Amino acid sequence: KRMSVSREHRGRGLARALCREVLAFARARGYGAVVLSTSMVQVAAQRLYEGQGFRRVGTSYPSLLGTLLNFQIFHYRCELGDGN
């Protein structure tokens, strides 16, 4: 459900490696795409996902309060193709 790297281990490429592994796992099992969501404040996560081929496909608000505060959730999708 969530992916995170603890602060003391950040900056070593672990999140990028985990993301690549998730994509390879899904691709090997025949999935056509991987979808995920992250909040507007998770800028490093957005850069990571976009760098791995994810494209933003939508936005939403988590609650009425989120709407009032303009706190958005960004939705991403990575098309996996056939692996060839």
CSV table of C-alpha atoms in Angstrom, one decimal:
chain,number,residue,atom,x,y,z
A,1,LYS,CA,0.0,0.0,0.0
A,2,ARG,CA,2.8,2.4,0.8
A,3,MET,CA,6.4,2.7,-0.1
A,4,SER,CA,8.9,4.6,2.0
A,5,VAL,CA,12.6,4.6,2.6
A,6,SER,CA,13.7,5.7,6.1
A,7,ARG,CA,15.5,9.1,6.3
A,8,GLU,CA,18.9,7.6,7.2
A,9,HIS,CA,18.9,5.5,4.0
A,10,ARG,CA,17.6,8.1,1.5
A,11,GLY,CA,19.8,9.4,-1.3
A,12,ARG,CA,21.3,5.9,-2.1
A,13,GLY,CA,19.0,5.0,-4.9
A,14,LEU,CA,16.9,2.6,-2.8
A,15,ALA,CA,13.5,4.1,-3.8
A,16,ARG,CA,14.5,4.0,-7.5
A,17,ALA,CA,15.5,0.4,-7.2
A,18,LEU,CA,12.3,-0.5,-5.3
A,19,CYS,CA,10.2,1.2,-8.0
A,20,ARG,CA,12.1,-0.6,-10.8
A,21,GLU,CA,11.5,-3.9,-9.0
A,22,VAL,CA,7.8,-3.3,-8.6
A,23,LEU,CA,7.5,-2.5,-12.4
A,24,ALA,CA,9.6,-5.6,-13.3
A,25,PHE,CA,7.4,-7.8,-11.0
A,26,ALA,CA,4.2,-6.5,-12.6
A,27,ARG,CA,5.5,-6.8,-16.1
A,28,ALA,CA,6.7,-10.4,-15.5
A,29,ARG,CA,3.2,-11.3,-14.4
A,30,GLY,CA,1.6,-9.8,-17.5
A,31,TYR,CA,0.1,-6.7,-16.0
A,32,GLY,CA,-0.5,-3.9,-18.5
A,33,ALA,CA,0.1,-0.9,-16.1
A,34,VAL,CA,0.9,0.1,-12.6
A,35,VAL,CA,-1.1,2.9,-10.9
A,36,LEU,CA,-0.4,4.9,-7.8
A,37,SER,CA,-1.2,8.0,-5.9
A,38,THR,CA,0.8,10.5,-4.0
A,39,SER,CA,0.1,13.9,-2.4
A,40,MET,CA,1.0,17.3,-3.8
A,41,VAL,CA,3.5,17.8,-1.1
A,42,GLN,CA,5.5,14.6,-1.9
A,43,VAL,CA,7.6,16.4,-4.6
A,44,ALA,CA,10.5,13.9,-4.3
A,45,ALA,CA,8.1,11.0,-4.9
A,46,GLN,CA,6.6,12.8,-7.9
A,47,ARG,CA,10.1,13.2,-9.4
A,48,LEU,CA,10.9,9.6,-8.7
A,49,TYR,CA,7.7,8.3,-10.3
A,50,GLU,CA,8.0,10.5,-13.4
A,51,GLY,CA,11.6,9.5,-13.8
A,52,GLN,CA,10.5,5.8,-13.9
A,53,GLY,CA,8.0,6.4,-16.6
A,54,PHE,CA,4.8,7.2,-14.7
A,55,ARG,CA,2.6,10.0,-16.1
A,56,ARG,CA,0.1,12.0,-14.1
A,57,VAL,CA,-3.4,11.0,-15.1
A,58,GLY,CA,-5.5,12.9,-12.7
A,59,THR,CA,-6.0,14.7,-9.4
A,60,SER,CA,-8.5,14.4,-6.6
A,61,TYR,CA,-9.1,15.7,-3.1
A,62,PRO,CA,-8.9,13.3,-0.1
A,63,SER,CA,-11.8,15.0,1.8
A,64,LEU,CA,-14.0,18.1,2.1
A,65,LEU,CA,-11.2,19.7,4.2
A,66,GLY,CA,-8.7,18.8,1.5
A,67,THR,CA,-10.9,20.5,-1.0
A,68,LEU,CA,-11.2,23.6,1.1
A,69,LEU,CA,-7.4,23.7,1.6
A,70,ASN,CA,-6.7,22.8,-2.1
A,71,PHE,CA,-4.8,19.7,-0.9
A,72,GLN,CA,-4.6,17.5,-4.0
A,73,ILE,CA,-3.8,13.9,-4.5
A,74,PHE,CA,-2.0,13.2,-7.8
A,75,HIS,CA,-2.8,9.9,-9.6
A,76,TYR,CA,-0.1,8.3,-11.8
A,77,ARG,CA,0.0,5.5,-14.3
A,78,CYS,CA,2.9,3.6,-15.9
A,79,GLU,CA,2.1,1.6,-19.0
A,80,LEU,CA,4.2,-1.6,-19.0
A,81,GLY,CA,3.8,-2.7,-22.6
A,82,ASP,CA,4.7,-6.3,-23.5
A,83,GLY,CA,8.3,-6.0,-22.3
A,84,ASN,CA,9.8,-6.3,-25.8
